[in-house]
Tab-separated table of C-alpha atoms and ligand atoms in Angstrom:
chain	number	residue	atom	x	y	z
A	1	UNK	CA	16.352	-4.227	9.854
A	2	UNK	CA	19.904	-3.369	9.781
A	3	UNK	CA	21.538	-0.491	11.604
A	4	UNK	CA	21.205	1.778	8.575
A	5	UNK	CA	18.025	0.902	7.983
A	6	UNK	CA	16.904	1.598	11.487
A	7	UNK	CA	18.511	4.957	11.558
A	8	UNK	CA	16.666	6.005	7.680
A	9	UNK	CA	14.028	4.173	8.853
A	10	UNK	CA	13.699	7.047	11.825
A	11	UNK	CA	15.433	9.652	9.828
A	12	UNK	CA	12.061	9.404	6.861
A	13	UNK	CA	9.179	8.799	9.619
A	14	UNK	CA	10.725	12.278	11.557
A	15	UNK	CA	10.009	13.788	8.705
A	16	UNK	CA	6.547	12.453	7.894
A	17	UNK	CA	5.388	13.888	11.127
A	18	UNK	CA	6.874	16.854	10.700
A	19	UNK	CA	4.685	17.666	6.974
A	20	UNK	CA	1.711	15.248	7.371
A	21	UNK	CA	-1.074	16.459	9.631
A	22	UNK	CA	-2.365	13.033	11.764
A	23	UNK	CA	-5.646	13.520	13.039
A	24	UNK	CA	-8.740	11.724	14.132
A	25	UNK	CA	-12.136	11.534	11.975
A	26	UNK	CA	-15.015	13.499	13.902
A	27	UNK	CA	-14.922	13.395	17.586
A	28	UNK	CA	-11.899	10.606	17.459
A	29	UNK	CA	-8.839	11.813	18.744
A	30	UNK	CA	-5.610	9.762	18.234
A	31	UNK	CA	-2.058	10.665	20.143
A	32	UNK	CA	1.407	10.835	19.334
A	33	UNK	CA	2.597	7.476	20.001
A	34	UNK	CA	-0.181	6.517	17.615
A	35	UNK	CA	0.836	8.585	14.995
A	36	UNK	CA	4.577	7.573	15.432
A	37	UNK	CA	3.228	3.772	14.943
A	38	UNK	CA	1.373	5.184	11.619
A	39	UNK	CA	4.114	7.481	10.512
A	40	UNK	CA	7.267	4.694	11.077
A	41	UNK	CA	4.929	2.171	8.666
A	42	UNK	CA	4.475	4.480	5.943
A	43	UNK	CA	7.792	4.722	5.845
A	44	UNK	CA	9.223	1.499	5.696
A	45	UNK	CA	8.288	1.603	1.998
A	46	UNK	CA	10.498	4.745	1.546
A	47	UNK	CA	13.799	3.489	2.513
A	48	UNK	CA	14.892	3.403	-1.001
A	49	UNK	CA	13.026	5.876	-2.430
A	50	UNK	CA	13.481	8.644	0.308
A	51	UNK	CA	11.333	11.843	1.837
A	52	UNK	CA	10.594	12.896	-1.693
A	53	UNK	CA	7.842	10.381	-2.269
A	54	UNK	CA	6.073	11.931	0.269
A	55	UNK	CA	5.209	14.683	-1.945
A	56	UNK	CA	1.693	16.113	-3.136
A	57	UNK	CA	-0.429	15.478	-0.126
A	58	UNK	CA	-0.470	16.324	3.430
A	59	UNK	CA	-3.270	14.443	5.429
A	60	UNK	CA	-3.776	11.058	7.291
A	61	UNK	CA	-7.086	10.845	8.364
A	62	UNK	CA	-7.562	7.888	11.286
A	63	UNK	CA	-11.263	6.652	12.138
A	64	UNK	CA	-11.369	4.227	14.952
A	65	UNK	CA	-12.593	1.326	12.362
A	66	UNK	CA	-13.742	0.859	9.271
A	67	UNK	CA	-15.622	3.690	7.554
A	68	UNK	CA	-18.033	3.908	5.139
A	69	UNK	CA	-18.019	5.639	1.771
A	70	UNK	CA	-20.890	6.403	-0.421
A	71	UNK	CA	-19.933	5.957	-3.911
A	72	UNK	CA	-21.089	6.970	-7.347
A	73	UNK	CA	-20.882	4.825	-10.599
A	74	UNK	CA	-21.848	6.177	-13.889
A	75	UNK	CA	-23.415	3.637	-16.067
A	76	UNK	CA	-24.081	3.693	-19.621
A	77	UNK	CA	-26.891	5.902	-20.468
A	78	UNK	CA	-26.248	8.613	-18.528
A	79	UNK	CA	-27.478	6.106	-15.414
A	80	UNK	CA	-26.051	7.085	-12.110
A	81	UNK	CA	-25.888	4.334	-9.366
A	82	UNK	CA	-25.132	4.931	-5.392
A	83	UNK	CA	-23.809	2.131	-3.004
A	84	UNK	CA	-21.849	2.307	0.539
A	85	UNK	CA	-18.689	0.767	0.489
A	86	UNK	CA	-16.954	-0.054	3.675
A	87	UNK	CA	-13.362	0.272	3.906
A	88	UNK	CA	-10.306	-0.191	5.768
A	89	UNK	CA	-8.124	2.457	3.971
A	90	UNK	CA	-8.395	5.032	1.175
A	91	UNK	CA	-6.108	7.101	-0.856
A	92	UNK	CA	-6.969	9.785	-2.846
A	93	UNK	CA	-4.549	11.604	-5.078
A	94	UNK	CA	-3.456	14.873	-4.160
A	95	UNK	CA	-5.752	14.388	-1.650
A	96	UNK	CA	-5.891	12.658	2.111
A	97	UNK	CA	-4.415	8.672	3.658
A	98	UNK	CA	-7.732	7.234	4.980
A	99	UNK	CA	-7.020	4.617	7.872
A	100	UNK	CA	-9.112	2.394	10.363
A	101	UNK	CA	-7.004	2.310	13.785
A	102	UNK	CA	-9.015	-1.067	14.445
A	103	UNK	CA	-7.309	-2.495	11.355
A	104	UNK	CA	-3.537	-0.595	11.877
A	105	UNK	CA	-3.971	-2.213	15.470
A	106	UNK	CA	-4.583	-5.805	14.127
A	107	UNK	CA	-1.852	-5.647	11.490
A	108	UNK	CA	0.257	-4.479	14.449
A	109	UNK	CA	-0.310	-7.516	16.115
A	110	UNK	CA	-0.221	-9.573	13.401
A	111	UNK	CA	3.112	-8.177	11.308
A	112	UNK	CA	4.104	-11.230	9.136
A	113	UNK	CA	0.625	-13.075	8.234
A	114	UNK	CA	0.547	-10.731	4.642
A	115	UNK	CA	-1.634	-7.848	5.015
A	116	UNK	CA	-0.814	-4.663	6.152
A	117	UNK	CA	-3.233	-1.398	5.614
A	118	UNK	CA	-0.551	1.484	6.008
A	119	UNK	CA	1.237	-0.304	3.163
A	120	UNK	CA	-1.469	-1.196	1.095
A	121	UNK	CA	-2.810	2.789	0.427
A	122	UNK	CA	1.393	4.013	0.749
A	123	UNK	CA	1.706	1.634	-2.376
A	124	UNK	CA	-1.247	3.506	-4.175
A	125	UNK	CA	0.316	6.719	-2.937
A	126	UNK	CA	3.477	5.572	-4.469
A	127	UNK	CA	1.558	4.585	-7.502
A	128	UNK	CA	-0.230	8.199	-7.939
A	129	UNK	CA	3.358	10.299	-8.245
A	130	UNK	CA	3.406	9.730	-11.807
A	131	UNK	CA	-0.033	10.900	-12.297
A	132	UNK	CA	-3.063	8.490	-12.147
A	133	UNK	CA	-2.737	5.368	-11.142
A	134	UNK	CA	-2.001	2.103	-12.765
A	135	UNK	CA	0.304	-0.525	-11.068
A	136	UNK	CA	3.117	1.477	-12.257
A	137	UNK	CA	5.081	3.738	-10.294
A	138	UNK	CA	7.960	6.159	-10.958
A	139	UNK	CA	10.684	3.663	-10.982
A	140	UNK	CA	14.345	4.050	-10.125
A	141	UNK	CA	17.201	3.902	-12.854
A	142	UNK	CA	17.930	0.472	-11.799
A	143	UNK	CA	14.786	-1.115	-12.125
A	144	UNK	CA	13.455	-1.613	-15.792
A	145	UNK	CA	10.298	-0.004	-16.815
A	146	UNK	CA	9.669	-2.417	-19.442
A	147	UNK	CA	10.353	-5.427	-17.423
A	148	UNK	CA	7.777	-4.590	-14.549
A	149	UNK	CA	5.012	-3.895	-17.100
A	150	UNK	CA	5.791	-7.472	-18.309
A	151	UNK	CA	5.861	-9.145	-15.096
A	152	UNK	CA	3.433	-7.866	-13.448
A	153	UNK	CA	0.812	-8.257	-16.356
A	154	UNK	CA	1.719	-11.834	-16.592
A	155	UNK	CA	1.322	-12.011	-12.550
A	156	UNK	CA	-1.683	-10.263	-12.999
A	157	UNK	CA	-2.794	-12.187	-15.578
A	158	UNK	CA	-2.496	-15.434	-13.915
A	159	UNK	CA	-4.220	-14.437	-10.620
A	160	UNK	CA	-7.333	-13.116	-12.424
A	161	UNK	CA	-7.818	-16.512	-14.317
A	162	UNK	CA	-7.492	-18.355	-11.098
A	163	UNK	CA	-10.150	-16.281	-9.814
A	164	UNK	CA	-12.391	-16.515	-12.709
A	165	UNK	CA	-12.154	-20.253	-12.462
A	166	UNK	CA	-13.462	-20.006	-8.483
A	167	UNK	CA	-9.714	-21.762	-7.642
A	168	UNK	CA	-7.973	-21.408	-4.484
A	169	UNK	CA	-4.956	-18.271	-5.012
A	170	UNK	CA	-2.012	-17.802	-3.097
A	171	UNK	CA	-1.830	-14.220	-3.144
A	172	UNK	CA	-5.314	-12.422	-2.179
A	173	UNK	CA	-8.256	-12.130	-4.809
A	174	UNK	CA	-8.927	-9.043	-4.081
A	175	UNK	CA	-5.253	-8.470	-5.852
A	176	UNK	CA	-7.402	-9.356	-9.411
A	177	UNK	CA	-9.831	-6.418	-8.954
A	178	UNK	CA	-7.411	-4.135	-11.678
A	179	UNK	CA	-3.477	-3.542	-12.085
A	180	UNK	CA	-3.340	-1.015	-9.261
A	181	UNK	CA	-4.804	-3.271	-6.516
A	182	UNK	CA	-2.094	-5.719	-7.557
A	183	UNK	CA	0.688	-3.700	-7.018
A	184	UNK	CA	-0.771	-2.647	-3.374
A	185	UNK	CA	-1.610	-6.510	-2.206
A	186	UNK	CA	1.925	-7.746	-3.608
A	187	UNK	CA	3.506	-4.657	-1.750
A	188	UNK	CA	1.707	-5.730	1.119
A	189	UNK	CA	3.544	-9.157	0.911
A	190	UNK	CA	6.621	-8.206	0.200
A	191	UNK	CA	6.590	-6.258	3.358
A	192	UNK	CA	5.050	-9.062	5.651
A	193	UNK	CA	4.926	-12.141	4.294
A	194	UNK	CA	7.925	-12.317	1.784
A	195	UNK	CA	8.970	-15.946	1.095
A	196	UNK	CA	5.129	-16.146	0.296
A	197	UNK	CA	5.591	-14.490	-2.929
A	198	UNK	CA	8.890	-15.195	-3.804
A	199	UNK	CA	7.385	-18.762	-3.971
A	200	UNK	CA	4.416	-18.456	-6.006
A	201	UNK	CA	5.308	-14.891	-7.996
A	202	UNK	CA	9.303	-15.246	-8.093
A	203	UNK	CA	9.792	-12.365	-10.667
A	204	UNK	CA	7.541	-9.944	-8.923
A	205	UNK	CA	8.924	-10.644	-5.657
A	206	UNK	CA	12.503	-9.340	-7.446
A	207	UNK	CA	11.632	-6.669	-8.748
A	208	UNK	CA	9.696	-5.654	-5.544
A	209	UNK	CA	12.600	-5.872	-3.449
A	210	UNK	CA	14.430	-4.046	-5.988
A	211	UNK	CA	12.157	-1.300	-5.592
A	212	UNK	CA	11.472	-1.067	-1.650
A	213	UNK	CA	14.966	-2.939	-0.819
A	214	UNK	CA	15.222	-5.193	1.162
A	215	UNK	CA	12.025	-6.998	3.437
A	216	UNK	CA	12.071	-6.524	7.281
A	217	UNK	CA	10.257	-10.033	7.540
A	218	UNK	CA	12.240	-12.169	9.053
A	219	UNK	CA	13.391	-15.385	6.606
B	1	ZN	ZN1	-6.310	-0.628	-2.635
Protein backbone atom coordinates (compact mmCIF):
# COMPACT_ATOMS: atom_id res chain seq x y z
CA UNK A 1 0.00 0.00 0.00
CA UNK A 2 1.14 3.45 -0.37
CA UNK A 3 2.11 5.79 2.44
CA UNK A 4 -1.39 7.25 2.60
CA UNK A 5 -2.89 4.25 2.48
CA UNK A 6 -0.88 2.84 5.30
CA UNK A 7 -1.52 5.77 7.51
CA UNK A 8 -5.85 5.55 6.67
CA UNK A 9 -5.31 2.18 6.64
CA UNK A 10 -4.28 2.58 10.63
CA UNK A 11 -6.20 5.73 11.06
CA UNK A 12 -9.93 3.39 10.15
CA UNK A 13 -8.75 0.03 12.03
CA UNK A 14 -7.97 2.55 15.39
CA UNK A 15 -11.19 3.28 15.17
CA UNK A 16 -12.79 -0.12 14.65
CA UNK A 17 -11.32 -1.16 17.90
CA UNK A 18 -12.24 1.59 19.56
CA UNK A 19 -16.51 0.94 18.71
CA UNK A 20 -16.49 -2.83 17.89
CA UNK A 21 -16.41 -5.14 20.88
CA UNK A 22 -13.85 -8.33 19.77
CA UNK A 23 -14.47 -11.19 21.78
CA UNK A 24 -14.20 -14.92 21.86
CA UNK A 25 -17.33 -17.43 21.46
CA UNK A 26 -17.87 -19.40 24.87
CA UNK A 27 -14.85 -20.20 26.83
CA UNK A 28 -12.47 -18.89 23.74
CA UNK A 29 -10.61 -16.00 24.54
CA UNK A 30 -8.75 -14.09 21.75
CA UNK A 31 -6.05 -11.06 22.53
CA UNK A 32 -5.25 -7.84 21.24
CA UNK A 33 -2.80 -8.54 18.66
CA UNK A 34 -5.52 -10.83 17.36
CA UNK A 35 -8.02 -8.41 17.21
CA UNK A 36 -5.61 -5.78 15.62
CA UNK A 37 -5.01 -8.61 12.76
CA UNK A 38 -9.06 -8.78 12.52
CA UNK A 39 -9.70 -5.12 12.92
CA UNK A 40 -6.71 -3.86 10.18
CA UNK A 41 -8.61 -6.49 7.52
CA UNK A 42 -11.94 -5.19 7.92
CA UNK A 43 -10.66 -2.22 7.13
CA UNK A 44 -8.82 -2.47 4.13
CA UNK A 45 -12.22 -2.40 2.40
CA UNK A 46 -12.92 1.07 3.97
CA UNK A 47 -10.18 3.08 2.61
CA UNK A 48 -12.47 4.76 0.27
CA UNK A 49 -15.45 4.65 1.92
CA UNK A 50 -14.22 5.72 5.48
CA UNK A 51 -15.27 5.04 9.43
CA UNK A 52 -18.85 5.69 8.48
CA UNK A 53 -19.46 2.29 6.97
CA UNK A 54 -18.86 0.94 10.10
CA UNK A 55 -22.15 1.99 11.24
CA UNK A 56 -25.23 -0.08 12.68
CA UNK A 57 -23.50 -2.86 14.46
CA UNK A 58 -21.03 -3.30 17.13
CA UNK A 59 -19.88 -7.02 17.57
CA UNK A 60 -17.21 -9.46 16.12
CA UNK A 61 -17.71 -12.63 17.48
CA UNK A 62 -14.36 -15.08 16.95
CA UNK A 63 -14.79 -19.01 17.50
CA UNK A 64 -11.58 -20.87 17.22
CA UNK A 65 -12.97 -22.69 13.85
CA UNK A 66 -15.75 -23.20 12.07
CA UNK A 67 -19.12 -23.09 13.84
CA UNK A 68 -22.19 -24.51 13.33
CA UNK A 69 -25.59 -22.93 12.79
CA UNK A 70 -28.91 -24.53 12.96
CA UNK A 71 -31.08 -23.14 10.39
CA UNK A 72 -34.75 -22.89 9.58
CA UNK A 73 -36.36 -22.98 6.02
CA UNK A 74 -39.97 -22.44 5.50
CA UNK A 75 -41.33 -24.48 2.74
CA UNK A 76 -44.48 -24.22 0.98
CA UNK A 77 -47.30 -25.40 3.02
CA UNK A 78 -46.60 -24.02 6.04
CA UNK A 79 -43.62 -26.94 6.17
CA UNK A 80 -40.77 -26.00 8.39
CA UNK A 81 -37.36 -27.77 7.74
CA UNK A 82 -34.11 -27.73 10.22
CA UNK A 83 -30.46 -28.45 9.00
CA UNK A 84 -26.86 -27.49 10.58
CA UNK A 85 -24.87 -25.50 8.46
CA UNK A 86 -21.23 -25.12 9.12
CA UNK A 87 -19.61 -21.95 8.50
CA UNK A 88 -16.60 -19.97 8.33
CA UNK A 89 -18.18 -16.46 8.77
CA UNK A 90 -21.60 -14.86 9.29
CA UNK A 91 -23.08 -11.48 9.12
CA UNK A 92 -26.16 -10.51 10.34
CA UNK A 93 -27.63 -7.09 9.82
CA UNK A 94 -27.78 -4.83 12.58
CA UNK A 95 -26.59 -7.58 14.25
CA UNK A 96 -22.93 -9.36 15.05
CA UNK A 97 -19.39 -10.31 12.40
CA UNK A 98 -19.19 -14.11 12.95
CA UNK A 99 -15.48 -15.38 12.33
CA UNK A 100 -13.49 -18.77 12.58
CA UNK A 101 -9.80 -17.77 13.84
CA UNK A 102 -8.75 -21.22 12.15
CA UNK A 103 -9.88 -19.74 8.82
CA UNK A 104 -8.60 -15.74 9.54
CA UNK A 105 -5.25 -17.68 10.41
CA UNK A 106 -5.10 -19.59 7.03
CA UNK A 107 -6.07 -16.59 4.91
CA UNK A 108 -3.27 -14.90 6.89
CA UNK A 109 -0.93 -17.18 5.62
CA UNK A 110 -2.20 -17.46 2.47
CA UNK A 111 -2.99 -13.49 1.45
CA UNK A 112 -3.02 -13.59 -2.43
CA UNK A 113 -4.49 -17.22 -3.39
CA UNK A 114 -8.36 -15.38 -3.56
CA UNK A 115 -10.22 -15.98 -0.49
CA UNK A 116 -10.28 -14.04 2.40
CA UNK A 117 -13.12 -14.46 5.32
CA UNK A 118 -12.84 -10.90 7.03
CA UNK A 119 -13.58 -9.58 3.54
CA UNK A 120 -16.04 -11.84 2.45
CA UNK A 121 -18.82 -10.97 5.55
CA UNK A 122 -17.23 -6.88 5.51
CA UNK A 123 -18.59 -7.02 1.82
CA UNK A 124 -22.10 -8.27 3.09
CA UNK A 125 -21.77 -5.70 5.85
CA UNK A 126 -21.13 -3.20 3.21
CA UNK A 127 -23.97 -4.62 1.28
CA UNK A 128 -26.61 -4.35 4.36
CA UNK A 129 -26.16 -0.24 4.81
CA UNK A 130 -28.74 0.34 2.36
CA UNK A 131 -31.12 -1.94 3.96
CA UNK A 132 -31.32 -5.69 3.02
CA UNK A 133 -29.08 -7.10 1.06
CA UNK A 134 -28.69 -7.64 -2.60
CA UNK A 135 -25.24 -7.29 -4.35
CA UNK A 136 -25.79 -3.68 -4.24
CA UNK A 137 -24.31 -1.38 -1.93
CA UNK A 138 -24.58 2.36 -1.22
CA UNK A 139 -22.37 3.53 -3.94
CA UNK A 140 -20.25 6.64 -4.19
CA UNK A 141 -21.11 9.63 -6.63
CA UNK A 142 -18.53 8.41 -8.92
CA UNK A 143 -19.50 5.05 -9.46
CA UNK A 144 -22.80 4.50 -11.53
CA UNK A 145 -25.66 2.79 -9.96
CA UNK A 146 -27.03 1.71 -13.14
CA UNK A 147 -23.87 0.43 -14.54
CA UNK A 148 -23.05 -2.02 -11.56
CA UNK A 149 -26.59 -3.49 -11.67
CA UNK A 150 -25.72 -4.23 -15.36
CA UNK A 151 -22.43 -5.67 -14.88
CA UNK A 152 -22.71 -7.52 -12.28
CA UNK A 153 -26.01 -9.29 -13.48
CA UNK A 154 -24.32 -10.14 -16.65
CA UNK A 155 -21.20 -11.47 -14.41
CA UNK A 156 -23.60 -13.11 -12.46
CA UNK A 157 -25.34 -14.39 -15.09
CA UNK A 158 -22.53 -16.03 -16.77
CA UNK A 159 -21.07 -17.77 -13.67
CA UNK A 160 -24.42 -19.41 -12.78
CA UNK A 161 -24.73 -20.99 -16.35
CA UNK A 162 -21.25 -22.30 -16.07
CA UNK A 163 -22.26 -23.88 -12.99
CA UNK A 164 -25.45 -25.26 -14.17
CA UNK A 165 -23.59 -26.86 -17.01
CA UNK A 166 -21.09 -28.76 -14.22
CA UNK A 167 -18.05 -26.57 -16.16
CA UNK A 168 -14.92 -25.62 -14.61
CA UNK A 169 -15.33 -21.45 -13.30
CA UNK A 170 -12.71 -19.15 -12.69
CA UNK A 171 -14.16 -17.30 -9.98
CA UNK A 172 -15.66 -19.65 -7.06
CA UNK A 173 -19.16 -21.44 -7.48
CA UNK A 174 -20.16 -20.73 -4.48
CA UNK A 175 -20.21 -16.93 -6.06
CA UNK A 176 -23.61 -18.38 -8.14
CA UNK A 177 -25.54 -19.18 -4.91
CA UNK A 178 -27.60 -15.43 -5.34
CA UNK A 179 -26.45 -11.70 -6.21
CA UNK A 180 -25.19 -11.03 -2.69
CA UNK A 181 -22.70 -13.96 -2.50
CA UNK A 182 -21.33 -12.56 -5.75
CA UNK A 183 -20.52 -9.35 -4.66
CA UNK A 184 -18.69 -10.92 -1.38
CA UNK A 185 -16.52 -13.71 -3.50
CA UNK A 186 -15.58 -10.96 -6.24
CA UNK A 187 -14.69 -8.57 -3.24
CA UNK A 188 -12.74 -11.26 -1.96
CA UNK A 189 -10.68 -11.25 -5.26
CA UNK A 190 -10.30 -8.01 -5.78
CA UNK A 191 -8.60 -7.84 -2.49
CA UNK A 192 -6.28 -10.98 -2.96
CA UNK A 193 -6.14 -12.22 -6.08
CA UNK A 194 -6.75 -9.18 -8.47
CA UNK A 195 -5.33 -9.84 -11.97
CA UNK A 196 -7.57 -13.03 -11.50
CA UNK A 197 -10.63 -11.14 -12.15
CA UNK A 198 -9.59 -8.45 -14.11
CA UNK A 199 -8.90 -11.37 -16.56
CA UNK A 200 -11.94 -13.31 -16.63
CA UNK A 201 -14.62 -10.43 -15.22
CA UNK A 202 -12.80 -7.16 -16.67
CA UNK A 203 -15.84 -4.82 -16.01
CA UNK A 204 -16.44 -6.00 -12.51
CA UNK A 205 -12.94 -5.88 -11.61
CA UNK A 206 -13.35 -1.81 -12.60
CA UNK A 207 -15.88 -1.01 -11.01
CA UNK A 208 -14.59 -2.90 -7.88
CA UNK A 209 -11.56 -0.99 -7.69
CA UNK A 210 -13.54 2.00 -8.20
CA UNK A 211 -15.37 1.25 -5.20
CA UNK A 212 -12.62 -0.11 -2.62
CA UNK A 213 -9.65 1.81 -4.59
CA UNK A 214 -7.02 0.53 -5.31
CA UNK A 215 -5.85 -3.56 -4.54
CA UNK A 216 -2.97 -4.16 -2.03
CA UNK A 217 -2.09 -7.41 -4.11
CA UNK A 218 0.87 -7.06 -5.49
CA UNK A 219 0.76 -7.03 -9.69
ZN1 LIG B 1 -21.37 -14.88 2.16
Amino acid sequence: MSAPHRERLRTIAGYFLAHKHLHGAGSFDINDHQRMLIAVQACVPLLMLGERALRGWSDVIVYPGRFKVRRQRHLAGGVITESDDVLIGEAWERGPLILSWADIEHDLAHPWDGYNVVVHEMAHKLDMLDGGTDGVPLLPRQVSRKRWIETFQHAYDRLATLVRAGQPTHIDPYAAENPQEFFAVVSELHFSAPHRLRQHEPGVAELLHGYYGPSPAPL
